[in-house]
CSV table of C-alpha atoms in Angstrom, one decimal:
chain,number,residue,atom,x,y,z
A,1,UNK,CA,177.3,16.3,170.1
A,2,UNK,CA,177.4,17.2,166.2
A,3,UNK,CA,177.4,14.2,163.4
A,4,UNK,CA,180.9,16.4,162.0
A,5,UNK,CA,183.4,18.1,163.1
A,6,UNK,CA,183.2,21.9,163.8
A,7,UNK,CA,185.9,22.9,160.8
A,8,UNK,CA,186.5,20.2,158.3
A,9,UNK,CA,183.0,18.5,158.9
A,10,UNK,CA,184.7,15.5,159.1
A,11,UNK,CA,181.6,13.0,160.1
A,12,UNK,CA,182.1,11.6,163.5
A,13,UNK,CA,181.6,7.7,164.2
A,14,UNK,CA,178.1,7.8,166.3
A,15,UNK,CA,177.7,4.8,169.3
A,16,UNK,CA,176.1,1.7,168.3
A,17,UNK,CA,176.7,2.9,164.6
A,18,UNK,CA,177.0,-0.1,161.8
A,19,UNK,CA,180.1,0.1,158.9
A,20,UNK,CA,181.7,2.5,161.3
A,21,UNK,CA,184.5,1.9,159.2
A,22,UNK,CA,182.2,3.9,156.2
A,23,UNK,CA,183.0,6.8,158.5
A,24,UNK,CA,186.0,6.9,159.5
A,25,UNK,CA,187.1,6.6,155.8
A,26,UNK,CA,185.3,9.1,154.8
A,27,UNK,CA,186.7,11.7,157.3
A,28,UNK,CA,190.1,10.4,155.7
A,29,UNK,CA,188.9,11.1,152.4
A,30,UNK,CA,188.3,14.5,153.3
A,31,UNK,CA,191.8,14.8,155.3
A,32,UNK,CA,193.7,13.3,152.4
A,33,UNK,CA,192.2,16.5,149.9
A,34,UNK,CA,192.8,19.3,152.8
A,35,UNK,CA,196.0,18.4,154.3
A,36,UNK,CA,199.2,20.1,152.6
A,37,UNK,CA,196.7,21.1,150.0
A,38,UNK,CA,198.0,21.7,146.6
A,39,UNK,CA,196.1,22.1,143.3
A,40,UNK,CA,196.9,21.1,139.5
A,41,UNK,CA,195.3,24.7,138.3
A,42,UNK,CA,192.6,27.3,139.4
A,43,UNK,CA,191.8,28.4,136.2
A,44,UNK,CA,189.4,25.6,134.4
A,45,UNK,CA,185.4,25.8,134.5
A,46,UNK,CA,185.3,22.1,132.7
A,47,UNK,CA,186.6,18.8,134.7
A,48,UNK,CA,189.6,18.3,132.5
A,49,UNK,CA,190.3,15.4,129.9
A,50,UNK,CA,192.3,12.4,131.0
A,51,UNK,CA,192.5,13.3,135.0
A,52,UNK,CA,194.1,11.0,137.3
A,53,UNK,CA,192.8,9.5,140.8
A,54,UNK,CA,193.8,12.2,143.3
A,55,UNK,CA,194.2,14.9,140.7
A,56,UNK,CA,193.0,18.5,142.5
A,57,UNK,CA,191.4,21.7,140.9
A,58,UNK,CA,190.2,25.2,141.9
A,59,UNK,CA,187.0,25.4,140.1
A,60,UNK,CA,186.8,28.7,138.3
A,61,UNK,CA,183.8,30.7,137.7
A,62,UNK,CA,181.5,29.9,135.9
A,63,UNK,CA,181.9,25.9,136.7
A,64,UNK,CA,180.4,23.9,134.3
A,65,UNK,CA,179.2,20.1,133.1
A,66,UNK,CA,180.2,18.2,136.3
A,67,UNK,CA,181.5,21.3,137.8
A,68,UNK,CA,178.4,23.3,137.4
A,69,UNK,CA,177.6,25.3,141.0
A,70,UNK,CA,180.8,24.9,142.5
A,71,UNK,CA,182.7,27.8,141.4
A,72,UNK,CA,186.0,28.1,143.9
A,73,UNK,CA,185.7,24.7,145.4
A,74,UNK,CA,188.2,22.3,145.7
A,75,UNK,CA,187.5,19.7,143.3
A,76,UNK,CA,188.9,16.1,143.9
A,77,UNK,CA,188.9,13.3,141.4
A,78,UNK,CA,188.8,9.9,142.9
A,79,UNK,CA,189.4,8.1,139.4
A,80,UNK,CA,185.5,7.6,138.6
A,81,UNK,CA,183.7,11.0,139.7
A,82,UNK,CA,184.4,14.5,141.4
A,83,UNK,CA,183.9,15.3,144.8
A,84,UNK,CA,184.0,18.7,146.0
A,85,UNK,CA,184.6,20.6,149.3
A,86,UNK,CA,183.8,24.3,149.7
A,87,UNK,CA,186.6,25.9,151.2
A,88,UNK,CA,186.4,28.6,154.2
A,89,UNK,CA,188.0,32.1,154.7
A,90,UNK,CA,191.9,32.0,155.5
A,91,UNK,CA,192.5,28.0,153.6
A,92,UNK,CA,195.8,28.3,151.1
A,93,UNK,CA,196.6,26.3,148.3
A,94,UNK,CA,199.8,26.0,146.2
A,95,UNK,CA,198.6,26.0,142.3
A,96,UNK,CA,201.2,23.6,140.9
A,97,UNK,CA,200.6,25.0,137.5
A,98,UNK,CA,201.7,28.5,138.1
A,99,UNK,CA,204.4,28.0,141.2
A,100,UNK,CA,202.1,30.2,143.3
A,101,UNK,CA,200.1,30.2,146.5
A,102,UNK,CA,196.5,31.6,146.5
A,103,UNK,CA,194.3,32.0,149.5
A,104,UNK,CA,190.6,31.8,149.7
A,105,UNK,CA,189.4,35.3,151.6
A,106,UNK,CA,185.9,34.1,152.1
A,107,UNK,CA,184.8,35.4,148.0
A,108,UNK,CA,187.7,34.6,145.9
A,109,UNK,CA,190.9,32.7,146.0
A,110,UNK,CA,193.7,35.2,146.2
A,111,UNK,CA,197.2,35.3,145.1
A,112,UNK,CA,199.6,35.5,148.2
A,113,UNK,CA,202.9,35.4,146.3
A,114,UNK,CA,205.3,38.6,146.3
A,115,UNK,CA,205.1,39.0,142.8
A,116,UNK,CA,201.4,39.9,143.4
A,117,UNK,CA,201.1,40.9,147.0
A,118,UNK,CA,198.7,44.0,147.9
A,119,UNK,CA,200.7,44.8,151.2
A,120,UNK,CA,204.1,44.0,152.7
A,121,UNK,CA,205.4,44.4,156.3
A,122,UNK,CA,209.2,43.2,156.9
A,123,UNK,CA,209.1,43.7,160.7
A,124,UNK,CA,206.7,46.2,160.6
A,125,UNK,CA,202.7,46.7,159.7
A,126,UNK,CA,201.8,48.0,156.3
A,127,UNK,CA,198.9,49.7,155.2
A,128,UNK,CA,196.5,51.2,152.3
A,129,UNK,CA,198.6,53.7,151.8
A,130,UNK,CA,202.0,52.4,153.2
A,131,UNK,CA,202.1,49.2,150.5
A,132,UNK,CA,205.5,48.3,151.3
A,133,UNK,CA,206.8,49.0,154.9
A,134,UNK,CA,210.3,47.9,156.5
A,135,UNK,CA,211.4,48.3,160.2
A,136,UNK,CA,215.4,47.7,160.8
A,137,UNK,CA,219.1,48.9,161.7
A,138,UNK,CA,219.7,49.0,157.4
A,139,UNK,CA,217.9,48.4,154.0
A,140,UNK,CA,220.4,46.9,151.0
A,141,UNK,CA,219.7,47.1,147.3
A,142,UNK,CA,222.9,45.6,145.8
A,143,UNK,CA,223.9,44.8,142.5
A,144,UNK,CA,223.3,41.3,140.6
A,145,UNK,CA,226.2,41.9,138.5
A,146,UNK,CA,227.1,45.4,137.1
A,147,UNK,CA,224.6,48.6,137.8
A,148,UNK,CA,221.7,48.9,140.0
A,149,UNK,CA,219.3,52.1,139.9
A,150,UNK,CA,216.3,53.2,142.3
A,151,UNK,CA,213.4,54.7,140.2
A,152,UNK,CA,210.8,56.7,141.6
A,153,UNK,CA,208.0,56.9,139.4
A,154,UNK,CA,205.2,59.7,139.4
A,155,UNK,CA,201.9,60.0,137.3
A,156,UNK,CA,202.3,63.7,136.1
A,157,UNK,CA,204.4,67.2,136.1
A,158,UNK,CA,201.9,68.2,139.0
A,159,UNK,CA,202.6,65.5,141.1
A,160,UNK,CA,205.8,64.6,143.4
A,161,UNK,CA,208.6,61.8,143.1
A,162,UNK,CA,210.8,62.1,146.2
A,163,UNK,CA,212.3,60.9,149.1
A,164,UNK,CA,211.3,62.0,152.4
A,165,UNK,CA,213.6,62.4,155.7
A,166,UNK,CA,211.5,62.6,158.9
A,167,UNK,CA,212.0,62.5,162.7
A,168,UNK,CA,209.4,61.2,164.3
A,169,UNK,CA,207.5,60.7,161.7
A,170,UNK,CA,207.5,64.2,161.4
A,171,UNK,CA,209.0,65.3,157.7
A,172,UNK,CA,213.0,67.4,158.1
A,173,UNK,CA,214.3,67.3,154.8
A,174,UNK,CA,212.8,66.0,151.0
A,175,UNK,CA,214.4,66.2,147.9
A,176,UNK,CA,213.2,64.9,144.6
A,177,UNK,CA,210.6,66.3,142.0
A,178,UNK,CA,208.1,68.4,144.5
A,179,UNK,CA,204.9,69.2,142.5
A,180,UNK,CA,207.1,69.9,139.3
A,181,UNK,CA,210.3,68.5,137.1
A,182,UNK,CA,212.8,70.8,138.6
A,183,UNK,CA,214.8,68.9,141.5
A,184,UNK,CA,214.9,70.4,144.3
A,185,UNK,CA,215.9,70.3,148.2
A,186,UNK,CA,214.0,71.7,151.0
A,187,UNK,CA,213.8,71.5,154.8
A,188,UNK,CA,211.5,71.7,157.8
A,189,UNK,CA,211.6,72.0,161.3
A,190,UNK,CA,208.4,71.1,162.2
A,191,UNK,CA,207.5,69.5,159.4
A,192,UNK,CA,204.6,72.0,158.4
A,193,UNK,CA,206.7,75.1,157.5
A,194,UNK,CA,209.4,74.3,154.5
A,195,UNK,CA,212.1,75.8,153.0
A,196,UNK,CA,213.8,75.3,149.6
A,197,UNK,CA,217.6,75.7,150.0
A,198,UNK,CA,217.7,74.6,146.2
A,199,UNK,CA,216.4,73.7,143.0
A,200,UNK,CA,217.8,72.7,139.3
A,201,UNK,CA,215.9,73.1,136.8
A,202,UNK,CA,214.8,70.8,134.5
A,203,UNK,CA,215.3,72.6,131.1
A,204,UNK,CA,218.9,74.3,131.2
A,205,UNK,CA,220.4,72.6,134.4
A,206,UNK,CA,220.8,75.1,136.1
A,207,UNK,CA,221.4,75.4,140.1
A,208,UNK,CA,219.8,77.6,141.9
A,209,UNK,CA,220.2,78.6,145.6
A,210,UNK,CA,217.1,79.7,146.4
A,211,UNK,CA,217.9,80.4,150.4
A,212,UNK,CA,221.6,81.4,149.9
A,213,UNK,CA,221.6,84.6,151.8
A,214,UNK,CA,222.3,87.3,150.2
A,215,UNK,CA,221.3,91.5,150.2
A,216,UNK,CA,221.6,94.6,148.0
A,217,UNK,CA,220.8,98.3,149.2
A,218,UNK,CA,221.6,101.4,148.0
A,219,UNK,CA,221.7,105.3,149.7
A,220,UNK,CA,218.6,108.1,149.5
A,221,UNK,CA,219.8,111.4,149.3
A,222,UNK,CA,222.5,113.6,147.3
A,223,UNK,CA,225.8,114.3,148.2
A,224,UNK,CA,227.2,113.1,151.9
A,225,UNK,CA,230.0,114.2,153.7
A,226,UNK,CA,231.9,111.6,156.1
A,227,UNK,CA,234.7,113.4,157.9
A,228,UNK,CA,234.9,111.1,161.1
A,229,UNK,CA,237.3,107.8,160.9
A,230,UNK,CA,235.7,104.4,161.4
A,231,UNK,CA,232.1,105.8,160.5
A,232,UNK,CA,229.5,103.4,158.8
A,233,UNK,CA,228.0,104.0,155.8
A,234,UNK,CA,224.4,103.6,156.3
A,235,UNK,CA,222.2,102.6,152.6
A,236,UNK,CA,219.0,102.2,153.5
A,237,UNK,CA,217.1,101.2,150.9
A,238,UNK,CA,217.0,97.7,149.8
A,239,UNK,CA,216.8,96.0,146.4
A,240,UNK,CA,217.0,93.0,147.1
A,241,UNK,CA,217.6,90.7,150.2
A,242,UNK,CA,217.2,87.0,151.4
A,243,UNK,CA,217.0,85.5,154.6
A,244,UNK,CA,217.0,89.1,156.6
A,245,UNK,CA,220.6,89.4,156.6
A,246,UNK,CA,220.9,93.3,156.3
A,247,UNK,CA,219.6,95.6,158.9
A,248,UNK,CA,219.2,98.9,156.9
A,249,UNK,CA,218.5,101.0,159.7
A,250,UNK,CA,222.7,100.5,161.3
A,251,UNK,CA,224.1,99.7,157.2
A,252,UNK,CA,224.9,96.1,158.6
A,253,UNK,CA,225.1,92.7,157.8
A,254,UNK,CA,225.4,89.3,159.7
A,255,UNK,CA,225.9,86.3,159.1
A,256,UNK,CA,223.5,83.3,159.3
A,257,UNK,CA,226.3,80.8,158.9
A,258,UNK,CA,229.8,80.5,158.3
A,259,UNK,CA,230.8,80.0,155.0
A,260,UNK,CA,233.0,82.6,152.7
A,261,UNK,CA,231.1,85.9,151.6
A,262,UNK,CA,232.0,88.6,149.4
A,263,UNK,CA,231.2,92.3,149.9
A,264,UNK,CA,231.1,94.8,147.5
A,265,UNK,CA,230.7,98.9,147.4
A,266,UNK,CA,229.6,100.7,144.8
A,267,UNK,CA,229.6,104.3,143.7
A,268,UNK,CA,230.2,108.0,143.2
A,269,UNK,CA,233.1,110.3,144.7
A,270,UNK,CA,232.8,114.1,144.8
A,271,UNK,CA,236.0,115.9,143.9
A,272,UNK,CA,237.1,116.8,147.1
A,273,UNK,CA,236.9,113.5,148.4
A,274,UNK,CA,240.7,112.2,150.0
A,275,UNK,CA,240.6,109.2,152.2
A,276,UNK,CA,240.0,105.4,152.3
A,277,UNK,CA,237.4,103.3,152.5
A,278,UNK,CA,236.9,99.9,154.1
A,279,UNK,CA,234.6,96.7,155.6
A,280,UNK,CA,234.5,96.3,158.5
A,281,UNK,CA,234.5,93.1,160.5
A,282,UNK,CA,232.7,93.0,164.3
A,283,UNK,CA,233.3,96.7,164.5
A,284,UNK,CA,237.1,96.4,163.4
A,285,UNK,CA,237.8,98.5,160.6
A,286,UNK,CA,239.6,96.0,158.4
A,287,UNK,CA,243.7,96.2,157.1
A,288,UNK,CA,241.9,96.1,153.5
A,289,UNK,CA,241.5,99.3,152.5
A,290,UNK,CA,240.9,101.2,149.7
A,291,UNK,CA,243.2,104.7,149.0
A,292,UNK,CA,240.5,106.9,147.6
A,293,UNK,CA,242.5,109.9,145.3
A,294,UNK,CA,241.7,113.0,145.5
A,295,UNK,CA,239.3,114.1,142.6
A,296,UNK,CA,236.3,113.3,141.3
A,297,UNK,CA,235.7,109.1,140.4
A,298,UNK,CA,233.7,106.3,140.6
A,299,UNK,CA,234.1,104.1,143.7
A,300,UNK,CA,234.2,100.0,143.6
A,301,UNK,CA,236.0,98.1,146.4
A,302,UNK,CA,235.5,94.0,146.8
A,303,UNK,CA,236.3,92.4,149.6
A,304,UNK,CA,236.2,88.3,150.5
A,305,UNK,CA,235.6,87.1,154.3
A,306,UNK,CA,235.7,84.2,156.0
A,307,UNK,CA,232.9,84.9,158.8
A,308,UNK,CA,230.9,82.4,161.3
A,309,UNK,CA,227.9,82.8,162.5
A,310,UNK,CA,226.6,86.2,163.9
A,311,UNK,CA,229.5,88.0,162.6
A,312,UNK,CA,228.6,91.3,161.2
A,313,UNK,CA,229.8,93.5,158.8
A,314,UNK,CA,230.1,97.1,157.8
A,315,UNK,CA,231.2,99.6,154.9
A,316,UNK,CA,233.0,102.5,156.8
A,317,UNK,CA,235.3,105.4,155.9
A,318,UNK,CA,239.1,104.2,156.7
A,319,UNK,CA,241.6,105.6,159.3
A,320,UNK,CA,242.8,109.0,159.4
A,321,UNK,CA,240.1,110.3,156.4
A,322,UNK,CA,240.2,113.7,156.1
A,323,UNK,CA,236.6,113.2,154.4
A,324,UNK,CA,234.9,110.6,152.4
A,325,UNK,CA,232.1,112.6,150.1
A,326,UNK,CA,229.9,110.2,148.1
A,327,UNK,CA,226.0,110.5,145.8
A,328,UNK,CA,224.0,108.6,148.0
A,329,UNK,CA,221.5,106.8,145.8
A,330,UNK,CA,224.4,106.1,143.3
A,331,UNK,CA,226.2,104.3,145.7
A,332,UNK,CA,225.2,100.6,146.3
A,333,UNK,CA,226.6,98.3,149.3
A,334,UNK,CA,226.0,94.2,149.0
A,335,UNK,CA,227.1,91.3,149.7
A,336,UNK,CA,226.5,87.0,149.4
A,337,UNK,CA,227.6,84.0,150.7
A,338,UNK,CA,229.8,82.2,147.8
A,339,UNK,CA,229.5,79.0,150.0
């Protein structure tokens, strides 16, 4: 068997030994600094002036006079001289000076209060990168009396300030500032592939609906002659379109979701044009018509519709038209969903 103890070296009282009480007081000594350890300060390298019997330090670096080599120990005065033990990795402290608790990680003593904390799990594991990590049903940040704001703080323009939805761990949604000051809001569904739905930006405040769907497309040709009822107009060449709403090829659109959408046609009439002209809804020519005069004129008809999902729609010469004569690639057909 050891003279001391494994952990504290507390000195063990050896058979046949003489002043055994020696020992035993001096592994009481040892307990007496240790136990519910707390320390006057952690931040002198000089014994202090006027210390009491059982006054406590943390040495600080460099220790000096009295307390020369012992940088980090626990120094204990016993109302004549210091003693000193040299603590191990994992021992805490309360510093009564500053209301905080250090621990010693096997170098240093290091603060372990929340004001100072590197990491923090609440029912969870947090990490290097994860400082602050929370597991539960809820998370509340209330008030202390009147307002109460959440700020997300980045370093630069370039960088991004935002809040993150996943499932799985796997990121849906994030909206915030993404790589610039503009907010926006943009969505996943795997988590690789994202799409913004919108973005306001940061100068003029202005919204913009960057996946609202939405097509424009106008005819090729010269003058066209529609004498049948209930026949599509067919423009074919797009200006502009978003999210693949308009099939050029049949002149028809469908819709990605419901929401309300307006249609409009625009054009030119040949004089000998006398008819109507309407949208169309599923392949139903619609009660909202326009009576096109006979003569030469310019054509605009607006319609609003109410459509879910897969719905399609069409620009198509009325009932009963005798013959619907227009300048193809002066004659536009679009439409957008208002929301």
């Amino acid at each position: 068997m050891t003279d001391t103890s494994l952990i504290l070296g507390l000195p063990y009282i050896q058979p046949s030994q003489a002043q055994k009480h020696v020992t035993h007081n001096e592994a009481l000594r040892v307990l007496d600094a240790l136990v519910q350890l707390s320390v006057l300060a952690r931040d002198l390298t000089l014994p202090p002036a006027g210390a009491a019997a059982g006054d406590r330090y943390l040495v600080a670096s460099p220790g000096q006079a009295e307390w020369v080599g012992q940088s980090d120990a626990i120094a204990i005065y016993d109302g004549l001289n210091w003693t000193f033990l040299a603590p191990q990795a994992g021992w805490q402290a309360y510093v009564v000076g500053e209301g905080t608790t250090v621990v010693f990680d096997g170098t240093d003593w290091q603060g372990r209060d929340l004001d100072t904390v590197d990491s923090l799990g609440v029912n969870a594991n947090a990490d290097v990168f994860n400082r602050l990590s929370v597991s539960s049903d809820a998370v509340l940040l209330n008030h202390a009396g009147s307002d109460h704001q959440l700020k997300i703080n980045k370093a630069d323009t370039a960088d991004t300030a935002s809040l993150m939805f996943q499932n799985g761990f796997s990121g849906r949604a994030e909206m915030g500032l993404a790589g610039n000051d503009d907010f926006s809001i943009k969505v996943s569904d795997d988590g690789a592939t994202w799409n913004e739905a919108m973005r306001v930006d940061a100068a003029s405040g202005v919204v913009s609906t960057l996946r609202q769907p939405y097509f424009v497309a106008r005819g090729s040709g010269p003058w066209l002659t529609i004498d049948t009822p209930h026949t599509d107009l067919v423009l074919g060449v797009m200006i502009a379109q978003n999210g693949g709403v308009y099939d050029p090829t049949t002149g028809t659109f469908t819709a990605p979701t419901d929401g309300l959408y307006c249609f409009l046609i625009n054009g030119f009439l040949n004089a000998s044009t006398d008819g109507r002209i309407a949208f169309s809804l599923n392949g139903t020519t619609q009660s909202a018509q326009m009576q096109v005069l006979l003569g030469e004129m310019p054509l605009s008809f607006t319609a609003v519709m109410e459509l879910s999902t897969g719905d399609t729609v069409t620009c198509r010469s009325g009932n009963a038209n005798d013959n619907l004569t227009f300048f193809q690639s002066h004659t536009t057909f679009s439409g957008w969903k208002i929301f």
